[in-house]
Amino acid sequence: MDFDATFFALALPAAFISGVAKGGFGGGAAFVATAILALFLPPATALGIMLPLLMIADVATLRPFWGKWHWPSAKALIIGGVPGVLLGAALYKATNPDVLRVLIGSISLGFVAFQIARARGWLSVEQTGFNQRNGLIAGVVSGFTSFVSHAGGPPTAIFLLAQGMGKTPYQATTVITFWVINAMKAVPYAFLGVFSWDTLRADLYMLPFLLIGVALGVYAHRAMPERYFFLLTYALLLGAGAKLVFDGLT
């Protein structure tokens, strides 16, 4: 891996944005860093760099939201996440980098489309209250998409929003859920050879920017409008997602 100007110009801001998303906005957009890194690195390397950073962000975010989660929802998502992670590992082992690029890019574009449709009222999430079966299904999908792109947020968001959950319980539930799911991913990632000394070195460069982002995100959760942060994040995901799909198909 070349730690050149391109790496620092793209990777450090991406780590910061992911930290803000993890710290204060449900973590759904935190996978933007994976999409950005995959523009100039092999997808497996991008995944290997981001997992330790996301795990550290999970730990840093646990304390301010400790005990504020909805445990039945978190438990259902975590249990469902186990087969989802296993499915992701099986696909990863059987596929090639171009397929991963298309997957990461498609999930990026799909995430933005989902958020725009929800904001415009084209897609409404019917409030049904807690449903364990729905939680398990959302957990399977979240575990799978989290494994292949660190993008487990949208299925979890749909499940939690259907309960009419408030901002803080929603954030806290995503924190505890992905703390466990990301920890589960570490073992198959290690066996699949995703981690290396280069990914660890990249983590050391990016870690301070991630932690600054987490701290700002926790503050912004209480004091800052979400709109401008998400506008920037969606623009980045649209550009990175489209480029990854194009590269993977050509």
PDB file of C-alpha atoms in Angstrom:
ATOM      1  CA  MET A   1       0.000   0.000   0.000  1.00  0.00           C
ATOM      2  CA  ASP A   2       1.278   3.476  -0.891  1.00  0.00           C
ATOM      3  CA  PHE A   3       0.842   6.013   1.880  1.00  0.00           C
ATOM      4  CA  ASP A   4       0.950   8.926  -0.517  1.00  0.00           C
ATOM      5  CA  ALA A   5      -0.879  12.227  -0.900  1.00  0.00           C
ATOM      6  CA  THR A   6      -3.952  10.480  -2.314  1.00  0.00           C
ATOM      7  CA  PHE A   7      -4.206   8.248   0.731  1.00  0.00           C
ATOM      8  CA  PHE A   8      -3.997  11.100   3.226  1.00  0.00           C
ATOM      9  CA  ALA A   9      -6.276  13.427   1.210  1.00  0.00           C
ATOM     10  CA  LEU A  10      -9.064  10.836   1.051  1.00  0.00           C
ATOM     11  CA  ALA A  11      -8.605   8.465   3.975  1.00  0.00           C
ATOM     12  CA  LEU A  12      -8.248  10.991   6.806  1.00  0.00           C
ATOM     13  CA  PRO A  13     -11.421  12.995   6.023  1.00  0.00           C
ATOM     14  CA  ALA A  14     -13.264   9.711   5.438  1.00  0.00           C
ATOM     15  CA  ALA A  15     -12.244   8.496   8.893  1.00  0.00           C
ATOM     16  CA  PHE A  16     -13.443  11.765  10.425  1.00  0.00           C
ATOM     17  CA  ILE A  17     -16.850  11.581   8.706  1.00  0.00           C
ATOM     18  CA  SER A  18     -17.284   7.954   9.771  1.00  0.00           C
ATOM     19  CA  GLY A  19     -16.466   8.948  13.339  1.00  0.00           C
ATOM     20  CA  VAL A  20     -19.120  11.676  13.303  1.00  0.00           C
ATOM     21  CA  ALA A  21     -21.688   9.205  11.942  1.00  0.00           C
ATOM     22  CA  LYS A  22     -20.814   6.575  14.561  1.00  0.00           C
ATOM     23  CA  GLY A  23     -20.779   9.068  17.400  1.00  0.00           C
ATOM     24  CA  GLY A  24     -24.044  10.846  16.832  1.00  0.00           C
ATOM     25  CA  PHE A  25     -26.132   9.804  13.853  1.00  0.00           C
ATOM     26  CA  GLY A  26     -26.920   6.126  14.225  1.00  0.00           C
ATOM     27  CA  GLY A  27     -23.811   4.946  12.397  1.00  0.00           C
ATOM     28  CA  GLY A  28     -25.781   4.208   9.222  1.00  0.00           C
ATOM     29  CA  ALA A  29     -23.587   6.430   7.070  1.00  0.00           C
ATOM     30  CA  ALA A  30     -20.317   5.371   8.715  1.00  0.00           C
ATOM     31  CA  PHE A  31     -19.540   3.004   5.844  1.00  0.00           C
ATOM     32  CA  VAL A  32     -18.831   6.021   3.622  1.00  0.00           C
ATOM     33  CA  ALA A  33     -15.148   5.564   4.492  1.00  0.00           C
ATOM     34  CA  THR A  34     -15.167   2.013   3.089  1.00  0.00           C
ATOM     35  CA  ALA A  35     -16.640   3.261  -0.193  1.00  0.00           C
ATOM     36  CA  ILE A  36     -14.061   6.060  -0.429  1.00  0.00           C
ATOM     37  CA  LEU A  37     -11.109   3.783   0.379  1.00  0.00           C
ATOM     38  CA  ALA A  38     -12.316   1.217  -2.170  1.00  0.00           C
ATOM     39  CA  LEU A  39     -11.934   3.854  -4.887  1.00  0.00           C
ATOM     40  CA  PHE A  40      -8.137   3.552  -4.769  1.00  0.00           C
ATOM     41  CA  LEU A  41      -7.504   0.355  -2.778  1.00  0.00           C
ATOM     42  CA  PRO A  42      -8.602  -3.267  -3.253  1.00  0.00           C
ATOM     43  CA  PRO A  43     -12.015  -3.718  -1.559  1.00  0.00           C
ATOM     44  CA  ALA A  44     -10.626  -6.305   0.844  1.00  0.00           C
ATOM     45  CA  THR A  45      -7.955  -3.835   1.976  1.00  0.00           C
ATOM     46  CA  ALA A  46     -10.608  -1.148   2.514  1.00  0.00           C
ATOM     47  CA  LEU A  47     -12.652  -3.568   4.618  1.00  0.00           C
ATOM     48  CA  GLY A  48      -9.583  -4.597   6.605  1.00  0.00           C
ATOM     49  CA  ILE A  49      -8.620  -1.004   7.355  1.00  0.00           C
ATOM     50  CA  MET A  50     -12.067   0.060   8.485  1.00  0.00           C
ATOM     51  CA  LEU A  51     -13.094  -2.806  10.770  1.00  0.00           C
ATOM     52  CA  PRO A  52     -10.623  -2.064  13.614  1.00  0.00           C
ATOM     53  CA  LEU A  53     -11.470   1.639  13.357  1.00  0.00           C
ATOM     54  CA  LEU A  54     -15.199   0.942  13.541  1.00  0.00           C
ATOM     55  CA  MET A  55     -14.651  -1.348  16.531  1.00  0.00           C
ATOM     56  CA  ILE A  56     -12.716   1.392  18.323  1.00  0.00           C
ATOM     57  CA  ALA A  57     -15.468   3.884  17.469  1.00  0.00           C
ATOM     58  CA  ASP A  58     -18.020   1.436  18.891  1.00  0.00           C
ATOM     59  CA  VAL A  59     -16.130   1.271  22.195  1.00  0.00           C
ATOM     60  CA  ALA A  60     -15.708   5.067  22.302  1.00  0.00           C
ATOM     61  CA  THR A  61     -19.442   5.531  21.709  1.00  0.00           C
ATOM     62  CA  LEU A  62     -20.644   2.957  24.243  1.00  0.00           C
ATOM     63  CA  ARG A  63     -20.102   5.081  27.334  1.00  0.00           C
ATOM     64  CA  PRO A  64     -22.278   8.136  26.516  1.00  0.00           C
ATOM     65  CA  PHE A  65     -25.149   5.875  25.409  1.00  0.00           C
ATOM     66  CA  TRP A  66     -24.678   3.071  27.948  1.00  0.00           C
ATOM     67  CA  GLY A  67     -27.929   1.452  29.054  1.00  0.00           C
ATOM     68  CA  LYS A  68     -30.117   3.713  26.893  1.00  0.00           C
ATOM     69  CA  TRP A  69     -30.747   1.073  24.236  1.00  0.00           C
ATOM     70  CA  HIS A  70     -33.854  -1.061  23.714  1.00  0.00           C
ATOM     71  CA  TRP A  71     -32.440  -4.447  24.649  1.00  0.00           C
ATOM     72  CA  PRO A  72     -35.099  -6.709  23.025  1.00  0.00           C
ATOM     73  CA  SER A  73     -34.433  -4.990  19.684  1.00  0.00           C
ATOM     74  CA  ALA A  74     -30.663  -5.169  20.093  1.00  0.00           C
ATOM     75  CA  LYS A  75     -30.831  -8.853  21.049  1.00  0.00           C
ATOM     76  CA  ALA A  76     -32.952  -9.768  18.025  1.00  0.00           C
ATOM     77  CA  LEU A  77     -30.620  -7.884  15.677  1.00  0.00           C
ATOM     78  CA  ILE A  78     -27.506  -9.477  17.181  1.00  0.00           C
ATOM     79  CA  ILE A  79     -28.904 -13.027  17.022  1.00  0.00           C
ATOM     80  CA  GLY A  80     -29.973 -12.486  13.415  1.00  0.00           C
ATOM     81  CA  GLY A  81     -26.564 -10.994  12.663  1.00  0.00           C
ATOM     82  CA  VAL A  82     -24.803 -14.328  13.281  1.00  0.00           C
ATOM     83  CA  PRO A  83     -26.081 -16.153  10.138  1.00  0.00           C
ATOM     84  CA  GLY A  84     -25.807 -12.861   8.231  1.00  0.00           C
ATOM     85  CA  VAL A  85     -22.094 -12.634   8.997  1.00  0.00           C
ATOM     86  CA  LEU A  86     -21.610 -16.285   8.033  1.00  0.00           C
ATOM     87  CA  LEU A  87     -23.372 -15.698   4.702  1.00  0.00           C
ATOM     88  CA  GLY A  88     -21.155 -12.677   4.073  1.00  0.00           C
ATOM     89  CA  ALA A  89     -18.028 -14.731   4.803  1.00  0.00           C
ATOM     90  CA  ALA A  90     -19.160 -17.468   2.403  1.00  0.00           C
ATOM     91  CA  LEU A  91     -19.777 -14.943  -0.381  1.00  0.00           C
ATOM     92  CA  TYR A  92     -16.473 -13.180   0.232  1.00  0.00           C
ATOM     93  CA  LYS A  93     -14.572 -16.458  -0.068  1.00  0.00           C
ATOM     94  CA  ALA A  94     -16.308 -17.356  -3.347  1.00  0.00           C
ATOM     95  CA  THR A  95     -16.118 -14.000  -5.127  1.00  0.00           C
ATOM     96  CA  ASN A  96     -13.601 -11.587  -6.639  1.00  0.00           C
ATOM     97  CA  PRO A  97     -12.710  -7.891  -6.065  1.00  0.00           C
ATOM     98  CA  ASP A  98     -14.928  -6.617  -8.900  1.00  0.00           C
ATOM     99  CA  VAL A  99     -17.998  -8.243  -7.376  1.00  0.00           C
ATOM    100  CA  LEU A 100     -17.132  -6.620  -4.046  1.00  0.00           C
ATOM    101  CA  ARG A 101     -16.778  -3.240  -5.768  1.00  0.00           C
ATOM    102  CA  VAL A 102     -20.229  -3.623  -7.319  1.00  0.00           C
ATOM    103  CA  LEU A 103     -21.699  -4.724  -3.971  1.00  0.00           C
ATOM    104  CA  ILE A 104     -20.160  -1.833  -2.027  1.00  0.00           C
ATOM    105  CA  GLY A 105     -21.143   0.643  -4.736  1.00  0.00           C
ATOM    106  CA  SER A 106     -24.686  -0.690  -5.059  1.00  0.00           C
ATOM    107  CA  ILE A 107     -25.223  -0.635  -1.302  1.00  0.00           C
ATOM    108  CA  SER A 108     -23.928   2.949  -1.220  1.00  0.00           C
ATOM    109  CA  LEU A 109     -26.353   4.038  -3.944  1.00  0.00           C
ATOM    110  CA  GLY A 110     -29.198   2.068  -2.396  1.00  0.00           C
ATOM    111  CA  PHE A 111     -28.581   3.662   0.998  1.00  0.00           C
ATOM    112  CA  VAL A 112     -28.834   7.165  -0.467  1.00  0.00           C
ATOM    113  CA  ALA A 113     -31.959   6.243  -2.473  1.00  0.00           C
ATOM    114  CA  PHE A 114     -33.581   4.855   0.683  1.00  0.00           C
ATOM    115  CA  GLN A 115     -32.821   8.001   2.690  1.00  0.00           C
ATOM    116  CA  ILE A 116     -34.053  10.349  -0.054  1.00  0.00           C
ATOM    117  CA  ALA A 117     -37.258   8.336  -0.544  1.00  0.00           C
ATOM    118  CA  ARG A 118     -37.936   8.414   3.198  1.00  0.00           C
ATOM    119  CA  ALA A 119     -37.233  12.153   3.458  1.00  0.00           C
ATOM    120  CA  ARG A 120     -39.494  12.931   0.464  1.00  0.00           C
ATOM    121  CA  GLY A 121     -42.320  10.799   1.792  1.00  0.00           C
ATOM    122  CA  TRP A 122     -42.120   8.370  -1.107  1.00  0.00           C
ATOM    123  CA  LEU A 123     -41.347   5.575   1.330  1.00  0.00           C
ATOM    124  CA  SER A 124     -42.927   5.412   4.745  1.00  0.00           C
ATOM    125  CA  VAL A 125     -41.971   3.004   7.503  1.00  0.00           C
ATOM    126  CA  GLU A 126     -45.173   1.760   9.105  1.00  0.00           C
ATOM    127  CA  GLN A 127     -44.991   1.849  12.889  1.00  0.00           C
ATOM    128  CA  THR A 128     -45.816  -1.610  14.192  1.00  0.00           C
ATOM    129  CA  GLY A 129     -44.018  -1.724  17.523  1.00  0.00           C
ATOM    130  CA  PHE A 130     -41.421  -4.313  18.476  1.00  0.00           C
ATOM    131  CA  ASN A 131     -41.580  -7.552  16.512  1.00  0.00           C
ATOM    132  CA  GLN A 132     -38.936 -10.179  17.231  1.00  0.00           C
ATOM    133  CA  ARG A 133     -39.273 -11.920  13.859  1.00  0.00           C
ATOM    134  CA  ASN A 134     -38.728  -8.670  12.007  1.00  0.00           C
ATOM    135  CA  GLY A 135     -35.711  -7.993  14.216  1.00  0.00           C
ATOM    136  CA  LEU A 136     -34.176 -11.349  13.380  1.00  0.00           C
ATOM    137  CA  ILE A 137     -34.708 -10.786   9.633  1.00  0.00           C
ATOM    138  CA  ALA A 138     -33.224  -7.285   9.866  1.00  0.00           C
ATOM    139  CA  GLY A 139     -30.298  -8.765  11.790  1.00  0.00           C
ATOM    140  CA  VAL A 140     -29.557 -11.308   9.053  1.00  0.00           C
ATOM    141  CA  VAL A 141     -29.552  -8.608   6.362  1.00  0.00           C
ATOM    142  CA  SER A 142     -27.546  -6.225   8.543  1.00  0.00           C
ATOM    143  CA  GLY A 143     -24.971  -8.890   9.344  1.00  0.00           C
ATOM    144  CA  PHE A 144     -24.547  -9.727   5.657  1.00  0.00           C
ATOM    145  CA  THR A 145     -24.279  -6.152   4.363  1.00  0.00           C
ATOM    146  CA  SER A 146     -22.061  -5.226   7.280  1.00  0.00           C
ATOM    147  CA  PHE A 147     -19.661  -8.046   6.440  1.00  0.00           C
ATOM    148  CA  VAL A 148     -19.319  -7.219   2.739  1.00  0.00           C
ATOM    149  CA  SER A 149     -19.312  -3.414   3.015  1.00  0.00           C
ATOM    150  CA  HIS A 150     -19.617  -2.300   6.681  1.00  0.00           C
ATOM    151  CA  ALA A 151     -23.091  -1.064   5.711  1.00  0.00           C
ATOM    152  CA  GLY A 152     -25.459  -2.785   8.098  1.00  0.00           C
ATOM    153  CA  GLY A 153     -27.298   0.421   8.983  1.00  0.00           C
ATOM    154  CA  PRO A 154     -30.300   0.566   6.592  1.00  0.00           C
ATOM    155  CA  PRO A 155     -31.995  -2.749   7.574  1.00  0.00           C
ATOM    156  CA  THR A 156     -31.471  -1.907  11.234  1.00  0.00           C
ATOM    157  CA  ALA A 157     -32.851   1.596  10.677  1.00  0.00           C
ATOM    158  CA  ILE A 158     -36.057   0.275   9.092  1.00  0.00           C
ATOM    159  CA  PHE A 159     -36.604  -2.128  11.992  1.00  0.00           C
ATOM    160  CA  LEU A 160     -36.005   0.509  14.677  1.00  0.00           C
ATOM    161  CA  LEU A 161     -37.937   3.293  12.937  1.00  0.00           C
ATOM    162  CA  ALA A 162     -40.958   0.995  12.685  1.00  0.00           C
ATOM    163  CA  GLN A 163     -41.116   1.134  16.475  1.00  0.00           C
ATOM    164  CA  GLY A 164     -41.283   4.926  16.588  1.00  0.00           C
ATOM    165  CA  MET A 165     -38.094   4.885  18.621  1.00  0.00           C
ATOM    166  CA  GLY A 166     -36.718   8.201  19.858  1.00  0.00           C
ATOM    167  CA  LYS A 167     -33.361   9.611  18.753  1.00  0.00           C
ATOM    168  CA  THR A 168     -31.330   8.548  21.783  1.00  0.00           C
ATOM    169  CA  PRO A 169     -32.687   4.966  22.175  1.00  0.00           C
ATOM    170  CA  TYR A 170     -32.258   4.559  18.409  1.00  0.00           C
ATOM    171  CA  GLN A 171     -28.632   5.689  18.547  1.00  0.00           C
ATOM    172  CA  ALA A 172     -27.879   3.597  21.638  1.00  0.00           C
ATOM    173  CA  THR A 173     -29.441   0.462  20.123  1.00  0.00           C
ATOM    174  CA  THR A 174     -27.366   0.793  16.958  1.00  0.00           C
ATOM    175  CA  VAL A 175     -24.227   1.316  19.056  1.00  0.00           C
ATOM    176  CA  ILE A 176     -24.602  -1.881  21.095  1.00  0.00           C
ATOM    177  CA  THR A 177     -25.794  -3.897  18.067  1.00  0.00           C
ATOM    178  CA  PHE A 178     -22.879  -3.047  15.806  1.00  0.00           C
ATOM    179  CA  TRP A 179     -20.373  -3.268  18.636  1.00  0.00           C
ATOM    180  CA  VAL A 180     -21.246  -6.975  18.813  1.00  0.00           C
ATOM    181  CA  ILE A 181     -21.658  -7.552  15.055  1.00  0.00           C
ATOM    182  CA  ASN A 182     -18.327  -5.870  14.258  1.00  0.00           C
ATOM    183  CA  ALA A 183     -16.621  -8.006  16.908  1.00  0.00           C
ATOM    184  CA  MET A 184     -18.128 -11.123  15.280  1.00  0.00           C
ATOM    185  CA  LYS A 185     -16.718 -10.097  11.893  1.00  0.00           C
ATOM    186  CA  ALA A 186     -13.148  -9.861  13.174  1.00  0.00           C
ATOM    187  CA  VAL A 187     -12.597 -13.649  13.387  1.00  0.00           C
ATOM    188  CA  PRO A 188     -13.631 -14.559   9.793  1.00  0.00           C
ATOM    189  CA  TYR A 189     -11.830 -11.447   8.521  1.00  0.00           C
ATOM    190  CA  ALA A 190      -8.628 -12.709  10.140  1.00  0.00           C
ATOM    191  CA  PHE A 191      -9.014 -16.195   8.643  1.00  0.00           C
ATOM    192  CA  LEU A 192      -9.744 -14.704   5.207  1.00  0.00           C
ATOM    193  CA  GLY A 193      -6.507 -12.704   5.293  1.00  0.00           C
ATOM    194  CA  VAL A 194      -8.184  -9.292   5.278  1.00  0.00           C
ATOM    195  CA  PHE A 195      -5.818  -7.815   7.896  1.00  0.00           C
ATOM    196  CA  SER A 196      -2.159  -7.005   7.248  1.00  0.00           C
ATOM    197  CA  TRP A 197       0.624  -4.797   8.573  1.00  0.00           C
ATOM    198  CA  ASP A 198      -0.324  -2.222   5.953  1.00  0.00           C
ATOM    199  CA  THR A 199      -3.953  -2.094   7.126  1.00  0.00           C
ATOM    200  CA  LEU A 200      -2.725  -1.709  10.717  1.00  0.00           C
ATOM    201  CA  ARG A 201      -0.407   1.125   9.707  1.00  0.00           C
ATOM    202  CA  ALA A 202      -3.278   2.844   7.903  1.00  0.00           C
ATOM    203  CA  ASP A 203      -5.391   2.484  11.050  1.00  0.00           C
ATOM    204  CA  LEU A 204      -2.737   4.263  13.106  1.00  0.00           C
ATOM    205  CA  TYR A 205      -2.775   7.215  10.711  1.00  0.00           C
ATOM    206  CA  MET A 206      -6.570   7.399  10.598  1.00  0.00           C
ATOM    207  CA  LEU A 207      -7.374   6.728  14.265  1.00  0.00           C
ATOM    208  CA  PRO A 208      -6.952  10.313  15.602  1.00  0.00           C
ATOM    209  CA  PHE A 209      -9.305  11.676  12.936  1.00  0.00           C
ATOM    210  CA  LEU A 210     -11.850   8.963  13.687  1.00  0.00           C
ATOM    211  CA  LEU A 211     -11.830   9.697  17.429  1.00  0.00           C
ATOM    212  CA  ILE A 212     -12.161  13.445  16.867  1.00  0.00           C
ATOM    213  CA  GLY A 213     -15.142  12.668  14.662  1.00  0.00           C
ATOM    214  CA  VAL A 214     -16.702  10.419  17.329  1.00  0.00           C
ATOM    215  CA  ALA A 215     -16.376  13.146  19.956  1.00  0.00           C
ATOM    216  CA  LEU A 216     -17.917  15.721  17.632  1.00  0.00           C
ATOM    217  CA  GLY A 217     -20.700  13.291  16.701  1.00  0.00           C
ATOM    218  CA  VAL A 218     -21.662  12.713  20.357  1.00  0.00           C
ATOM    219  CA  TYR A 219     -21.868  16.487  20.821  1.00  0.00           C
ATOM    220  CA  ALA A 220     -23.741  16.991  17.548  1.00  0.00           C
ATOM    221  CA  HIS A 221     -26.283  14.340  18.547  1.00  0.00           C
ATOM    222  CA  ARG A 222     -27.491  16.738  21.239  1.00  0.00           C
ATOM    223  CA  ALA A 223     -26.869  20.128  19.675  1.00  0.00           C
ATOM    224  CA  MET A 224     -26.536  20.075  15.890  1.00  0.00           C
ATOM    225  CA  PRO A 225     -29.035  19.682  13.021  1.00  0.00           C
ATOM    226  CA  GLU A 226     -28.477  16.496  11.052  1.00  0.00           C
ATOM    227  CA  ARG A 227     -29.316  17.914   7.631  1.00  0.00           C
ATOM    228  CA  TYR A 228     -25.959  19.362   6.581  1.00  0.00           C
ATOM    229  CA  PHE A 229     -23.951  16.379   7.759  1.00  0.00           C
ATOM    230  CA  PHE A 230     -26.122  13.972   5.807  1.00  0.00           C
ATOM    231  CA  LEU A 231     -26.124  16.125   2.673  1.00  0.00           C
ATOM    232  CA  LEU A 232     -22.333  15.897   2.554  1.00  0.00           C
ATOM    233  CA  THR A 233     -22.338  12.186   3.349  1.00  0.00           C
ATOM    234  CA  TYR A 234     -24.940  11.363   0.692  1.00  0.00           C
ATOM    235  CA  ALA A 235     -23.013  13.315  -1.931  1.00  0.00           C
ATOM    236  CA  LEU A 236     -19.853  11.348  -1.097  1.00  0.00           C
ATOM    237  CA  LEU A 237     -21.720   8.039  -1.194  1.00  0.00           C
ATOM    238  CA  LEU A 238     -23.329   8.868  -4.536  1.00  0.00           C
ATOM    239  CA  GLY A 239     -20.012   9.717  -6.147  1.00  0.00           C
ATOM    240  CA  ALA A 240     -18.077   6.827  -4.636  1.00  0.00           C
ATOM    241  CA  GLY A 241     -20.900   4.330  -5.206  1.00  0.00           C
ATOM    242  CA  ALA A 242     -21.323   5.208  -8.870  1.00  0.00           C
ATOM    243  CA  LYS A 243     -17.583   5.002  -9.484  1.00  0.00           C
ATOM    244  CA  LEU A 244     -17.293   1.619  -7.748  1.00  0.00           C
ATOM    245  CA  VAL A 245     -20.171   0.135  -9.737  1.00  0.00           C
ATOM    246  CA  PHE A 246     -18.648   1.443 -12.976  1.00  0.00           C
ATOM    247  CA  ASP A 247     -15.202   0.071 -12.097  1.00  0.00           C
ATOM    248  CA  GLY A 248     -16.598  -3.299 -11.053  1.00  0.00           C
ATOM    249  CA  LEU A 249     -18.609  -3.713 -14.248  1.00  0.00           C
ATOM    250  CA  THR A 250     -15.891  -2.548 -16.613  1.00  0.00           C
TER     251      THR A 250
END
